[in-house]
């Protein structure tokens, strides 16, 4: 039997008229790894001949201002020390005669100055005099990522103009895809730590701010990251995409000759190198490299992303990337993400800063300023002078504040409800290796003036994630005995499991997991076999049952699954169409949409289901192209929006699914059908009985709603529910049901329901209000009902429910083990008398083994 402890921590799984197309195929995708060598632009930092004392800066102006301030502060001291003079700048910096122009930047500047010194007079006195000089140098230092090679080429014979770049080797991979995460997730086989934080999501989901940390990348990534973008290696300019990396800045502190190394993080823009390739940097930080295939529509067999170059009738170039999550992301020729379209036509747009932006908003051009849905709701972003995200404002006006350390690592987020989350980096007790600078080692929360460390994450000397735990060691998972293709995992109950894995395209794929003996079952293991693309072809579970799989060529989509086989049974004899199946097994066959990763047909024992999408042939209408949305409702690639027009469920006589999608239907099919407006919003729904539900949306905006908000639903009986008012986040504030009963809602700054007031129709009815209170992370702490009664909820530091009490004084107290299992339950009455006491024990697999209960 599969371990419930392991399963519970498994992490399961977003218009052009004249088009010229060039098709690309992903050579490295989110499920495929590889090593690529990129050219990136160096990060420029400005220093002076006084850099040991004043440091390095992001701009020439900052460096020169610091120099002037330093000279003023040390004027008297300099006069009194060898060589007994002091300089003061007397003008602005100018390009030095020895300067070179590197990547369009003059790299050396001098400035006019006055040199002061005391001059001995004939009478023996000293007089302070000055002479004009040309003083010092401010230099642009070209920094490459650690491990990269700095290279340049002269573009003029005298070498005064140069093109410089960093040659850096990186891995494009997603380590996680083949295994579950454990605890606050670590992934043992690849040694990966991942942290996902959803700061905000609008009611429709079109707007959201989600941050993702991955230990193999070493930083949080989000839609507001400078790294997000698409870079064509054949482009004329540096693209918007950049590669997050660290570099080491070396100086001599205090002028005393003491070597100081400061590690910094930054994003290195990708240089075009003229090759037929392109690089996509996603909003969760992953890198996907594409090969341009000379205009032929061909993608790599393991790719889940594809890209198309589109030139419209106006000559504007766009890149359209179809993602694994069934979105089309549209990028400008510059590489900036312009819009994101769901398959149903929902659109999110992005606006960036230009050179005129105020420095209070962003330090320059190319920063995401706004994310907007198609109906006018928007989120807004600002940045600090280093280009790090400073604030995000949601449509209602709630402000999320982000703090970074001098090394550009995110160290804190403050939410509109007052919750503060702090991140800890590189703590030596958790990250002893040289890679610790970018290792997220902890997470703390401050709420109500109390700070609690809610997470700690450990790494080995090679940077592999080896532990994760909550406060006081709760929910602790530890990786031990790491070998080339094997690790041991110890869970919160102390049980150990061995995981074996194999590398496919450099990604670890788990081939075997053991489990300890439990109550009534002996120790066991489950195993998986994969094809060359990393698709599982054979899986044996802990009970000895085998499942076989087959996939669509080139798309890595499951087409056949045979379940219920005995371990060791050959898959080749059961996967093919019409193959006989042994007793106790069954087959599920699947067909897929040609453009999207959605099913259009499924056959299973005694049933077949068909889904017909807009713009696709309808087999139930003589193959005519299905149309359930306006002709004008198109995706940016010119194709119709892909919304479900019809679902047909049919019975068959195929007892075990042997015939697959060729099974002959019997009886009367159950058909549901749908229609939509130009935005992909449902207008009508017809169920298998022919009953029609009608949806209406607002076509203009007011203070109470916006275009596209749901206005009413009319059920098959003609009863109308009216949706009267929404907030700017798209959350429903007021609804009136067909009987005239009005419900009004309010929300907390984080979007959680704060109150619900129900007023019955007619005169004389008193509004009935229920109120809800929450802690900083959204756990309900108190519920108050209209009659004044209520419930209170208590949680431990790990946010686990440990008690419930009512206003009468009755109370339930829960005791949990390290894995969160409820091992005791005590019920007390209002006077504190124990009314019931239940104790539970669990086996090594986290399954309930024994219950001892009593009532007083």
Short mmCIF file of N, CA and C in Angstrom, two decimals, residues 12 208 243 249 340 468 489 625 690 777:
data_model
loop_
_atom_site.label_atom_id
_atom_site.label_comp_id
_atom_site.label_asym_id
_atom_site.label_seq_id
_atom_site.Cartn_x
_atom_site.Cartn_y
_atom_site.Cartn_z
N UNK A 12 1.13 18.46 -6.58
CA UNK A 12 0.57 18.21 -7.89
C UNK A 12 0.84 19.38 -8.87
N UNK A 208 -2.04 38.21 -11.28
CA UNK A 208 -1.48 37.54 -10.11
C UNK A 208 -0.01 37.89 -9.96
N UNK A 243 20.06 36.60 -17.58
CA UNK A 243 20.37 35.41 -16.81
C UNK A 243 20.75 35.82 -15.40
N UNK A 249 32.88 41.00 -6.38
CA UNK A 249 33.50 42.31 -6.53
C UNK A 249 34.67 42.40 -5.56
N UNK A 340 -0.32 37.97 -22.51
CA UNK A 340 -0.46 36.54 -22.28
C UNK A 340 -1.92 36.17 -22.49
N UNK A 468 14.36 19.96 5.26
CA UNK A 468 13.34 20.99 5.36
C UNK A 468 12.55 20.72 6.63
N UNK A 489 15.69 9.01 2.39
CA UNK A 489 14.86 10.10 2.90
C UNK A 489 14.24 9.67 4.21
N UNK A 625 -16.95 22.28 -38.91
CA UNK A 625 -16.15 22.99 -37.92
C UNK A 625 -17.07 23.58 -36.85
N UNK A 690 -31.56 19.16 -21.94
CA UNK A 690 -32.03 20.28 -22.75
C UNK A 690 -32.32 21.53 -21.96
N UNK A 777 -1.68 34.66 7.96
CA UNK A 777 -1.54 33.83 6.76
C UNK A 777 -2.87 33.34 6.23
#
